[in-house]
Amino acid sequence: MIWRMVGQRLALGALVLLAITVVIFGAIELLGADFAQQRLGQSATEETLAALREQMGLNRPAWVRYGAWIGGAVRGDFGVSMANNRPIADLMAGRLGNTLFLAAFAAVMSVPLSIGLGLLAALWRNSWFDRAANVGTLTAIAFPEFFVAYILVYLIGSTGLFPTLASIPPGATFLERLHVTFLPALTLTLVVTAHMMRMTRAAIVNLLASPYIEMARLKGVPRARVIWRHALPNALSPIINVVALNLAYLVTGVVVVEVVFVYPGLGQLMVDAVRTRDVPVVQAAALIFAAVYVILNLLADVLSTLSNPRLMHRR
Amino acid sequence: MAGSLLLDMRDVHIEGRSGDAWLPIVKGVDLQLHRGEVLGLIGESGAGKSTLGLAAMGYVRGGTRISRGEVTFDGTDLVTAPESFRRGLRGKRIAYVAQSAAASFNPAHKLIDQFCEAPVMHGVLGRGEAERQAVDLYRRMRLPDPEGIGFRYPHQVSGGQLQRAMTAMAMACKPDLIIFDEPTTALDVTTQIEVLAAIRDIVDQSGTAAIYITHDLAVVAQMADRIKVLLRGDEVEEAPTREMLASPRQAYTRSLWAVRSHRRPEQPPAREAPVLEVRAVSAGYGAVKVLHDVSFDLHRGRTVAVVGESGSGKSTTARVIAGLLPASRGEVRIEGRPVAPSFKARPKEELRAVQLIHQSADTSLNPKQRVREILGRPVAFYAGMSGAKVEARVRELLRMIELEPDSFIDRLPGELSGGQKQRVSLARALAAEPRVLICDEVTSALDQIVAEGILKLLDRLQRELDLAIMFITHDLATVRAIADGVVVMKGGRVVDEGTKADVFTPPHHPYTELLLSSVPEMDPGWLDRVLEARAARA
């Protein structure tokens, strides 16, 4: 049952990705820029331009070039960077690893924190704790990321405990990496916590009027146990989905934070590529970001299903 | 048989918050219960029965409070006792059985985990003992597969079985008192009888005291030693069961006893051609076949009652006739002409001929639309009217359903009572000037006195407009009151059919017999008699 569903969702995810590749490729086509001209500059002669177009395959029809791009992408070959002629796959491998490391670090801090805060806020509804948690997380989300980042740099960076430049020296150990990336990870945590916390609280509070919650109280179950054991298992599906969305954001939305902390991640690479009009790199990065969204949402669907006995155990 | 005093509620006042004001829900009720005794608490919805029942556990729902009075359970006043003390009692010495077991079992946990929660948490039993206790109680509640049923999730168990599992769960800690809050109201009559028997046996055997809340007099007559009648938060009267049934003192109590006084006069058999013909219809949802070969006729000015348990295909038949669910085989004819299976393919004239009224007016009226819009839309759509004509027609419709147009035309559904909402639903159907009216359990969610008003209204409109009515219900008393013809359905098939006299006069079809004999009667000995008769036949 569950495998059939996973299969269906995988197929659907692949379809979505395919549609995204068309959008990415189409958007770049619409720009209508002459990449040969851009690389060689205004002074290039007509002959050298023609030769370069031939070499880059720009003379071929759009669908042939699209086919070549997709064909390469599925084999992990995204072509070469126009800026430095290095294979894009090599260029991105290390960057993607860095981005995922930072995202994972922020997730490990923010997910338990926000779900824990959400549960406590639901337990002590309308108390000072509930209000403080709401105001605190909303304040954090209301400020732009770079502002939060600079505030942290100012407050914590000045103590010298954590570096404000998150450049990773070659051969850094795991602990060193954690140390270096602490401030960007904390920034991201502050940015995503409010959303997940409020969703957790809302999902739980929404269930508290259910007859089975009243039944639990009438069995003498203490409040904390009512929340933890009777409400939370039924609130998992919305919580899982909002967590997945935020994890996707942690991978794809970190551009600004990476720039502030000069962190060698995928976002920085994409920003640089846009600046230098390195189109193949932009395409590849966009495709990877899209794939992260699709995969995380697929994972959320599967986990929601696993958390629902009605779907797992048929009559 | 009554032991020492167990529960003593004195001058209990309970209020509910409405905006800034506190409105009374229970207005100073006294209630005494002795060990081993069963007290029946009856009244219509809004009488404060459940609120009072919960207050016996020292529990109030959100937005309500006990403003005055004492609830003394075994010597301790629960109103003034600390919450930790009350929590220690709940589930251990006072247990609760809710109206809808399907909604009151947590969908995320297996039945046995929910059973074991209270005894383990209260330190009464270890987990292993609790599981053995569960199997024992499941067996005594006559649940099928008592060893295995606990390891299922609530959605894998039928409603009647869940209700018994919930009673078993309430018995887990051998409580001194159980509050039964309408435990069989949501069940079919044939299921209700089994649950009633199981509940009564286990209460008798364990000697626990109970408060049995219901709006059904016949049910309470089987279960209670004493009956207390409530009306709008006040006690009307209280007496031992037989005494109360034999000679109710108060006028209100007598009015409860006399419900279903409405009887539609017998109609002569119809001679003309039927206005609606259902011919060998089969239908289903996807691969699941719900209806098999269903046929019946409906004549102008006549009512056919379609009866059966939930899941028997009554509502599905209505959906096929209305075109909401296209039939896979067979056909529906209106005035002799076959109509398209799907409503999408039906012309306006065919659409207006059949109108459907749903069970729940709450969910079938748009809460954001005023009565003017709710009725104006079908008037404009079907009759092609506009402007002042629509308004005039809406007012005429409101007068037809006996609601004063000036005071009702600009109300939202939220500003109507349950009975008024159902009347507006009826007017919406009449706006199309239909030939056939399908009423799907339209009185089931209403109190008996309100329901009777709706039935009388339907009767009058039928005579005035010469309507053919298909009346879907599970309540046989309603059938006796209003039907000309009866169609009995089971498992998606028509098992019995005929005029009311044919179907209700012996000899019956075996299933009709089962249905008829399962309807509770006022006589306190009814349950014993039926069970004996069934045991003798088995």
PDB file of C-alpha atoms in Angstrom, chain B residues 228-477:
ATOM      1  CA  LYS B 228     -35.652  12.540  36.367  1.00  0.00           C
ATOM      2  CA  VAL B 229     -37.122  14.856  33.721  1.00  0.00           C
ATOM      3  CA  LEU B 230     -35.305  18.103  32.866  1.00  0.00           C
ATOM      4  CA  LEU B 231     -36.601  21.088  30.922  1.00  0.00           C
ATOM      5  CA  ARG B 232     -34.361  24.073  30.095  1.00  0.00           C
ATOM      6  CA  GLY B 233     -32.102  23.490  33.082  1.00  0.00           C
ATOM      7  CA  ASP B 234     -34.880  22.900  35.583  1.00  0.00           C
ATOM      8  CA  GLU B 235     -36.145  19.693  37.078  1.00  0.00           C
ATOM      9  CA  VAL B 236     -39.721  18.928  36.014  1.00  0.00           C
ATOM     10  CA  GLU B 237     -40.265  15.842  38.122  1.00  0.00           C
ATOM     11  CA  GLU B 238     -38.641  12.677  39.385  1.00  0.00           C
ATOM     12  CA  ALA B 239     -40.137   9.281  40.199  1.00  0.00           C
ATOM     13  CA  PRO B 240     -39.397   5.552  40.117  1.00  0.00           C
ATOM     14  CA  THR B 241     -39.536   4.299  36.527  1.00  0.00           C
ATOM     15  CA  ARG B 242     -42.779   2.316  36.616  1.00  0.00           C
ATOM     16  CA  GLU B 243     -44.561   5.027  38.538  1.00  0.00           C
ATOM     17  CA  MET B 244     -43.388   7.723  36.137  1.00  0.00           C
ATOM     18  CA  LEU B 245     -44.434   5.725  33.088  1.00  0.00           C
ATOM     19  CA  ALA B 246     -47.803   4.852  34.546  1.00  0.00           C
ATOM     20  CA  SER B 247     -48.781   8.273  35.813  1.00  0.00           C
ATOM     21  CA  PRO B 248     -46.612  11.258  34.913  1.00  0.00           C
ATOM     22  CA  ARG B 249     -47.682  14.181  37.081  1.00  0.00           C
ATOM     23  CA  GLN B 250     -46.537  17.172  35.087  1.00  0.00           C
ATOM     24  CA  ALA B 251     -48.029  18.413  31.827  1.00  0.00           C
ATOM     25  CA  TYR B 252     -44.581  18.628  30.192  1.00  0.00           C
ATOM     26  CA  THR B 253     -43.806  15.012  31.008  1.00  0.00           C
ATOM     27  CA  ARG B 254     -47.154  13.947  29.601  1.00  0.00           C
ATOM     28  CA  SER B 255     -46.356  15.869  26.397  1.00  0.00           C
ATOM     29  CA  LEU B 256     -43.137  13.888  26.061  1.00  0.00           C
ATOM     30  CA  TRP B 257     -45.124  10.706  26.519  1.00  0.00           C
ATOM     31  CA  ALA B 258     -47.637  11.723  23.883  1.00  0.00           C
ATOM     32  CA  VAL B 259     -45.211  12.421  21.050  1.00  0.00           C
ATOM     33  CA  ARG B 260     -45.970  11.111  17.618  1.00  0.00           C
ATOM     34  CA  SER B 261     -49.601  11.916  18.096  1.00  0.00           C
ATOM     35  CA  HIS B 262     -49.465  13.080  14.500  1.00  0.00           C
ATOM     36  CA  ARG B 263     -51.061  10.559  12.168  1.00  0.00           C
ATOM     37  CA  ARG B 264     -51.552  11.173   8.513  1.00  0.00           C
ATOM     38  CA  PRO B 265     -54.976  10.039   7.325  1.00  0.00           C
ATOM     39  CA  GLU B 266     -54.956   6.933   5.150  1.00  0.00           C
ATOM     40  CA  GLN B 267     -54.815   7.705   1.436  1.00  0.00           C
ATOM     41  CA  PRO B 268     -56.653   5.644  -1.117  1.00  0.00           C
ATOM     42  CA  PRO B 269     -54.342   3.666  -3.417  1.00  0.00           C
ATOM     43  CA  ALA B 270     -53.115   5.746  -6.358  1.00  0.00           C
ATOM     44  CA  ARG B 271     -54.711   4.941  -9.717  1.00  0.00           C
ATOM     45  CA  GLU B 272     -52.764   7.135 -12.107  1.00  0.00           C
ATOM     46  CA  ALA B 273     -49.275   6.434 -13.469  1.00  0.00           C
ATOM     47  CA  PRO B 274     -46.408   6.957 -11.015  1.00  0.00           C
ATOM     48  CA  VAL B 275     -44.584  10.271 -11.143  1.00  0.00           C
ATOM     49  CA  LEU B 276     -41.260   8.651 -10.262  1.00  0.00           C
ATOM     50  CA  GLU B 277     -40.170   5.168 -11.258  1.00  0.00           C
ATOM     51  CA  VAL B 278     -36.899   3.617 -10.125  1.00  0.00           C
ATOM     52  CA  ARG B 279     -36.190   0.643 -12.374  1.00  0.00           C
ATOM     53  CA  ALA B 280     -33.606  -2.046 -11.502  1.00  0.00           C
ATOM     54  CA  VAL B 281     -31.027   0.519 -10.445  1.00  0.00           C
ATOM     55  CA  SER B 282     -27.511  -0.604  -9.495  1.00  0.00           C
ATOM     56  CA  ALA B 283     -24.872   1.900  -8.457  1.00  0.00           C
ATOM     57  CA  GLY B 284     -21.675   2.178  -6.489  1.00  0.00           C
ATOM     58  CA  TYR B 285     -18.649   4.232  -5.604  1.00  0.00           C
ATOM     59  CA  GLY B 286     -15.753   3.087  -7.768  1.00  0.00           C
ATOM     60  CA  ALA B 287     -15.420  -0.658  -7.475  1.00  0.00           C
ATOM     61  CA  VAL B 288     -17.655  -0.823  -4.393  1.00  0.00           C
ATOM     62  CA  LYS B 289     -21.200  -1.725  -5.376  1.00  0.00           C
ATOM     63  CA  VAL B 290     -23.695  -0.116  -3.014  1.00  0.00           C
ATOM     64  CA  LEU B 291     -27.054  -0.628  -4.727  1.00  0.00           C
ATOM     65  CA  HIS B 292     -28.248  -3.842  -6.314  1.00  0.00           C
ATOM     66  CA  ASP B 293     -31.299  -3.910  -8.548  1.00  0.00           C
ATOM     67  CA  VAL B 294     -33.388  -1.359  -6.649  1.00  0.00           C
ATOM     68  CA  SER B 295     -36.919  -0.722  -7.960  1.00  0.00           C
ATOM     69  CA  PHE B 296     -39.923   1.142  -6.614  1.00  0.00           C
ATOM     70  CA  ASP B 297     -42.603   3.657  -7.651  1.00  0.00           C
ATOM     71  CA  LEU B 298     -43.742   6.944  -6.210  1.00  0.00           C
ATOM     72  CA  HIS B 299     -47.162   8.502  -6.919  1.00  0.00           C
ATOM     73  CA  ARG B 300     -48.382  12.057  -6.887  1.00  0.00           C
ATOM     74  CA  GLY B 301     -49.646  13.114  -3.470  1.00  0.00           C
ATOM     75  CA  ARG B 302     -48.247  10.009  -1.759  1.00  0.00           C
ATOM     76  CA  THR B 303     -45.330   9.369   0.591  1.00  0.00           C
ATOM     77  CA  VAL B 304     -43.047   6.383   0.356  1.00  0.00           C
ATOM     78  CA  ALA B 305     -40.855   5.830   3.405  1.00  0.00           C
ATOM     79  CA  VAL B 306     -37.505   4.190   2.724  1.00  0.00           C
ATOM     80  CA  VAL B 307     -36.231   2.519   5.891  1.00  0.00           C
ATOM     81  CA  GLY B 308     -33.134   0.530   6.799  1.00  0.00           C
ATOM     82  CA  GLU B 309     -29.969   0.646   8.874  1.00  0.00           C
ATOM     83  CA  SER B 310     -27.085   2.985   8.124  1.00  0.00           C
ATOM     84  CA  GLY B 311     -25.212   1.626   5.146  1.00  0.00           C
ATOM     85  CA  SER B 312     -28.301  -0.006   3.652  1.00  0.00           C
ATOM     86  CA  GLY B 313     -28.213   2.290   0.601  1.00  0.00           C
ATOM     87  CA  LYS B 314     -31.108   4.643   1.430  1.00  0.00           C
ATOM     88  CA  SER B 315     -29.193   7.869   0.847  1.00  0.00           C
ATOM     89  CA  THR B 316     -27.369   6.392  -2.146  1.00  0.00           C
ATOM     90  CA  THR B 317     -30.743   5.687  -3.754  1.00  0.00           C
ATOM     91  CA  ALA B 318     -31.671   9.331  -3.190  1.00  0.00           C
ATOM     92  CA  ARG B 319     -28.406  10.438  -4.778  1.00  0.00           C
ATOM     93  CA  VAL B 320     -29.062   8.276  -7.832  1.00  0.00           C
ATOM     94  CA  ILE B 321     -32.561   9.729  -8.265  1.00  0.00           C
ATOM     95  CA  ALA B 322     -31.220  13.271  -7.924  1.00  0.00           C
ATOM     96  CA  GLY B 323     -28.473  12.475 -10.441  1.00  0.00           C
ATOM     97  CA  LEU B 324     -25.641  13.128  -7.969  1.00  0.00           C
ATOM     98  CA  LEU B 325     -24.446   9.548  -8.404  1.00  0.00           C
ATOM     99  CA  PRO B 326     -25.037   8.130 -11.888  1.00  0.00           C
ATOM    100  CA  ALA B 327     -26.440   4.616 -11.847  1.00  0.00           C
ATOM    101  CA  SER B 328     -24.262   1.917 -13.393  1.00  0.00           C
ATOM    102  CA  ARG B 329     -27.353  -0.059 -14.488  1.00  0.00           C
ATOM    103  CA  GLY B 330     -31.081   0.543 -14.609  1.00  0.00           C
ATOM    104  CA  GLU B 331     -32.921   3.819 -15.061  1.00  0.00           C
ATOM    105  CA  VAL B 332     -34.919   6.520 -13.307  1.00  0.00           C
ATOM    106  CA  ARG B 333     -38.109   7.796 -14.948  1.00  0.00           C
ATOM    107  CA  ILE B 334     -39.943  10.976 -14.139  1.00  0.00           C
ATOM    108  CA  GLU B 335     -43.537  11.147 -15.419  1.00  0.00           C
ATOM    109  CA  GLY B 336     -42.834   8.197 -17.645  1.00  0.00           C
ATOM    110  CA  ARG B 337     -39.728   9.615 -19.349  1.00  0.00           C
ATOM    111  CA  PRO B 338     -36.256   8.255 -18.570  1.00  0.00           C
ATOM    112  CA  VAL B 339     -33.887  10.965 -17.281  1.00  0.00           C
ATOM    113  CA  ALA B 340     -30.136  11.231 -17.786  1.00  0.00           C
ATOM    114  CA  PRO B 341     -28.102   9.374 -15.127  1.00  0.00           C
ATOM    115  CA  SER B 342     -26.061  12.444 -14.188  1.00  0.00           C
ATOM    116  CA  PHE B 343     -27.603  15.752 -13.164  1.00  0.00           C
ATOM    117  CA  LYS B 344     -25.086  17.472 -15.417  1.00  0.00           C
ATOM    118  CA  ALA B 345     -26.852  16.062 -18.462  1.00  0.00           C
ATOM    119  CA  ARG B 346     -30.370  16.872 -17.257  1.00  0.00           C
ATOM    120  CA  PRO B 347     -32.222  19.880 -18.634  1.00  0.00           C
ATOM    121  CA  LYS B 348     -33.558  22.447 -16.172  1.00  0.00           C
ATOM    122  CA  GLU B 349     -37.111  21.023 -16.320  1.00  0.00           C
ATOM    123  CA  GLU B 350     -35.861  17.627 -15.133  1.00  0.00           C
ATOM    124  CA  LEU B 351     -33.638  19.173 -12.479  1.00  0.00           C
ATOM    125  CA  ARG B 352     -36.503  21.127 -10.943  1.00  0.00           C
ATOM    126  CA  ALA B 353     -38.734  18.049 -10.880  1.00  0.00           C
ATOM    127  CA  VAL B 354     -36.630  16.366  -8.178  1.00  0.00           C
ATOM    128  CA  GLN B 355     -35.444  18.261  -5.127  1.00  0.00           C
ATOM    129  CA  LEU B 356     -33.389  16.857  -2.266  1.00  0.00           C
ATOM    130  CA  ILE B 357     -33.437  17.960   1.384  1.00  0.00           C
ATOM    131  CA  HIS B 358     -30.498  16.856   3.502  1.00  0.00           C
ATOM    132  CA  GLN B 359     -30.439  15.536   7.036  1.00  0.00           C
ATOM    133  CA  SER B 360     -28.330  18.340   8.408  1.00  0.00           C
ATOM    134  CA  ALA B 361     -29.654  21.816   7.657  1.00  0.00           C
ATOM    135  CA  ASP B 362     -26.630  23.102   9.545  1.00  0.00           C
ATOM    136  CA  THR B 363     -24.232  21.994   6.845  1.00  0.00           C
ATOM    137  CA  SER B 364     -26.490  22.325   3.811  1.00  0.00           C
ATOM    138  CA  LEU B 365     -27.241  26.046   4.265  1.00  0.00           C
ATOM    139  CA  ASN B 366     -24.421  28.452   3.453  1.00  0.00           C
ATOM    140  CA  PRO B 367     -23.722  30.189   6.786  1.00  0.00           C
ATOM    141  CA  LYS B 368     -22.698  33.413   5.046  1.00  0.00           C
ATOM    142  CA  GLN B 369     -25.912  33.827   3.047  1.00  0.00           C
ATOM    143  CA  ARG B 370     -29.126  35.376   4.302  1.00  0.00           C
ATOM    144  CA  VAL B 371     -32.461  33.618   3.883  1.00  0.00           C
ATOM    145  CA  ARG B 372     -33.234  36.075   1.069  1.00  0.00           C
ATOM    146  CA  GLU B 373     -30.247  34.817  -0.957  1.00  0.00           C
ATOM    147  CA  ILE B 374     -30.658  31.162  -0.014  1.00  0.00           C
ATOM    148  CA  LEU B 375     -34.219  31.139  -1.366  1.00  0.00           C
ATOM    149  CA  GLY B 376     -33.759  33.825  -4.013  1.00  0.00           C
ATOM    150  CA  ARG B 377     -31.142  31.916  -5.958  1.00  0.00           C
ATOM    151  CA  PRO B 378     -33.312  28.871  -6.849  1.00  0.00           C
ATOM    152  CA  VAL B 379     -36.298  31.151  -7.491  1.00  0.00           C
ATOM    153  CA  ALA B 380     -34.253  33.148 -10.006  1.00  0.00           C
ATOM    154  CA  PHE B 381     -32.626  30.057 -11.488  1.00  0.00           C
ATOM    155  CA  TYR B 382     -35.664  27.823 -11.946  1.00  0.00           C
ATOM    156  CA  ALA B 383     -38.479  30.313 -12.419  1.00  0.00           C
ATOM    157  CA  GLY B 384     -36.391  32.870 -14.299  1.00  0.00           C
ATOM    158  CA  MET B 385     -37.688  35.696 -12.121  1.00  0.00           C
ATOM    159  CA  SER B 386     -35.793  38.827 -11.212  1.00  0.00           C
ATOM    160  CA  GLY B 387     -35.989  41.874  -8.962  1.00  0.00           C
ATOM    161  CA  ALA B 388     -39.175  42.447  -7.013  1.00  0.00           C
ATOM    162  CA  LYS B 389     -40.773  39.240  -8.280  1.00  0.00           C
ATOM    163  CA  VAL B 390     -38.035  37.189  -6.607  1.00  0.00           C
ATOM    164  CA  GLU B 391     -38.590  38.989  -3.333  1.00  0.00           C
ATOM    165  CA  ALA B 392     -42.356  38.436  -3.553  1.00  0.00           C
ATOM    166  CA  ARG B 393     -41.851  34.746  -4.258  1.00  0.00           C
ATOM    167  CA  VAL B 394     -39.334  34.387  -1.380  1.00  0.00           C
ATOM    168  CA  ARG B 395     -41.901  35.929   0.965  1.00  0.00           C
ATOM    169  CA  GLU B 396     -44.566  33.580  -0.330  1.00  0.00           C
ATOM    170  CA  LEU B 397     -42.238  30.613   0.281  1.00  0.00           C
ATOM    171  CA  LEU B 398     -41.557  31.797   3.823  1.00  0.00           C
ATOM    172  CA  ARG B 399     -45.298  31.993   4.494  1.00  0.00           C
ATOM    173  CA  MET B 400     -45.666  28.464   3.115  1.00  0.00           C
ATOM    174  CA  ILE B 401     -43.191  27.153   5.694  1.00  0.00           C
ATOM    175  CA  GLU B 402     -44.912  29.167   8.426  1.00  0.00           C
ATOM    176  CA  LEU B 403     -42.100  31.657   9.060  1.00  0.00           C
ATOM    177  CA  GLU B 404     -43.025  35.356   9.208  1.00  0.00           C
ATOM    178  CA  PRO B 405     -41.304  36.893   6.121  1.00  0.00           C
ATOM    179  CA  ASP B 406     -40.534  40.284   7.683  1.00  0.00           C
ATOM    180  CA  SER B 407     -38.640  38.872  10.604  1.00  0.00           C
ATOM    181  CA  PHE B 408     -36.898  36.001   8.790  1.00  0.00           C
ATOM    182  CA  ILE B 409     -35.984  37.186   5.295  1.00  0.00           C
ATOM    183  CA  ASP B 410     -32.778  38.911   6.375  1.00  0.00           C
ATOM    184  CA  ARG B 411     -31.539  36.358   8.878  1.00  0.00           C
ATOM    185  CA  LEU B 412     -28.400  34.280   8.564  1.00  0.00           C
ATOM    186  CA  PRO B 413     -28.649  30.517   9.200  1.00  0.00           C
ATOM    187  CA  GLY B 414     -26.796  31.088  12.479  1.00  0.00           C
ATOM    188  CA  GLU B 415     -29.749  33.147  13.680  1.00  0.00           C
ATOM    189  CA  LEU B 416     -32.229  30.298  13.154  1.00  0.00           C
ATOM    190  CA  SER B 417     -33.132  27.374  15.419  1.00  0.00           C
ATOM    191  CA  GLY B 418     -32.634  23.795  14.212  1.00  0.00           C
ATOM    192  CA  GLY B 419     -36.268  23.428  13.212  1.00  0.00           C
ATOM    193  CA  GLN B 420     -36.329  26.793  11.437  1.00  0.00           C
ATOM    194  CA  LYS B 421     -33.195  25.888   9.484  1.00  0.00           C
ATOM    195  CA  GLN B 422     -34.826  22.690   8.317  1.00  0.00           C
ATOM    196  CA  ARG B 423     -37.895  24.688   7.258  1.00  0.00           C
ATOM    197  CA  VAL B 424     -35.685  26.998   5.194  1.00  0.00           C
ATOM    198  CA  SER B 425     -34.103  23.925   3.551  1.00  0.00           C
ATOM    199  CA  LEU B 426     -37.602  22.772   2.735  1.00  0.00           C
ATOM    200  CA  ALA B 427     -38.499  26.165   1.260  1.00  0.00           C
ATOM    201  CA  ARG B 428     -35.359  26.089  -0.863  1.00  0.00           C
ATOM    202  CA  ALA B 429     -36.494  22.777  -2.334  1.00  0.00           C
ATOM    203  CA  LEU B 430     -40.029  24.124  -2.881  1.00  0.00           C
ATOM    204  CA  ALA B 431     -38.636  27.166  -4.697  1.00  0.00           C
ATOM    205  CA  ALA B 432     -38.034  24.895  -7.686  1.00  0.00           C
ATOM    206  CA  GLU B 433     -41.703  23.828  -7.671  1.00  0.00           C
ATOM    207  CA  PRO B 434     -40.716  20.169  -7.727  1.00  0.00           C
ATOM    208  CA  ARG B 435     -42.832  17.129  -8.544  1.00  0.00           C
ATOM    209  CA  VAL B 436     -40.803  14.873  -6.253  1.00  0.00           C
ATOM    210  CA  LEU B 437     -39.369  15.806  -2.860  1.00  0.00           C
ATOM    211  CA  ILE B 438     -36.662  13.588  -1.379  1.00  0.00           C
ATOM    212  CA  CYS B 439     -36.365  14.044   2.383  1.00  0.00           C
ATOM    213  CA  ASP B 440     -33.169  12.386   3.673  1.00  0.00           C
ATOM    214  CA  GLU B 441     -33.530  11.911   7.447  1.00  0.00           C
ATOM    215  CA  VAL B 442     -34.808  15.483   7.714  1.00  0.00           C
ATOM    216  CA  THR B 443     -36.169  15.056  11.241  1.00  0.00           C
ATOM    217  CA  SER B 444     -33.454  12.814  12.705  1.00  0.00           C
ATOM    218  CA  ALA B 445     -31.360  15.583  14.224  1.00  0.00           C
ATOM    219  CA  LEU B 446     -34.359  17.367  15.754  1.00  0.00           C
ATOM    220  CA  ASP B 447     -36.132  17.051  19.064  1.00  0.00           C
ATOM    221  CA  GLN B 448     -39.359  15.118  18.872  1.00  0.00           C
ATOM    222  CA  ILE B 449     -41.711  18.058  19.341  1.00  0.00           C
ATOM    223  CA  VAL B 450     -39.859  20.118  16.705  1.00  0.00           C
ATOM    224  CA  ALA B 451     -39.721  17.113  14.376  1.00  0.00           C
ATOM    225  CA  GLU B 452     -43.451  16.667  14.673  1.00  0.00           C
ATOM    226  CA  GLY B 453     -43.960  20.276  13.575  1.00  0.00           C
ATOM    227  CA  ILE B 454     -41.904  19.574  10.438  1.00  0.00           C
ATOM    228  CA  LEU B 455     -43.889  16.418   9.707  1.00  0.00           C
ATOM    229  CA  LYS B 456     -47.180  18.275   9.996  1.00  0.00           C
ATOM    230  CA  LEU B 457     -45.864  20.996   7.697  1.00  0.00           C
ATOM    231  CA  LEU B 458     -44.736  18.420   5.117  1.00  0.00           C
ATOM    232  CA  ASP B 459     -48.154  16.808   5.297  1.00  0.00           C
ATOM    233  CA  ARG B 460     -49.937  20.104   4.672  1.00  0.00           C
ATOM    234  CA  LEU B 461     -47.650  21.079   1.793  1.00  0.00           C
ATOM    235  CA  GLN B 462     -48.071  17.684   0.230  1.00  0.00           C
ATOM    236  CA  ARG B 463     -51.842  18.091   0.171  1.00  0.00           C
ATOM    237  CA  GLU B 464     -51.651  21.653  -1.141  1.00  0.00           C
ATOM    238  CA  LEU B 465     -49.019  21.029  -3.807  1.00  0.00           C
ATOM    239  CA  ASP B 466     -49.828  17.409  -4.639  1.00  0.00           C
ATOM    240  CA  LEU B 467     -46.185  16.465  -4.000  1.00  0.00           C
ATOM    241  CA  ALA B 468     -44.748  12.989  -4.209  1.00  0.00           C
ATOM    242  CA  ILE B 469     -42.442  12.501  -1.202  1.00  0.00           C
ATOM    243  CA  MET B 470     -39.675   9.963  -0.733  1.00  0.00           C
ATOM    244  CA  PHE B 471     -38.996  10.011   3.000  1.00  0.00           C
ATOM    245  CA  ILE B 472     -35.759   8.368   4.090  1.00  0.00           C
ATOM    246  CA  THR B 473     -35.582   7.501   7.770  1.00  0.00           C
ATOM    247  CA  HIS B 474     -34.371   4.923  10.238  1.00  0.00           C
ATOM    248  CA  ASP B 475     -37.157   5.803  12.666  1.00  0.00           C
ATOM    249  CA  LEU B 476     -40.119   3.482  12.374  1.00  0.00           C
ATOM    250  CA  ALA B 477     -42.348   5.686  14.507  1.00  0.00           C
TER     251      ALA B 477
END
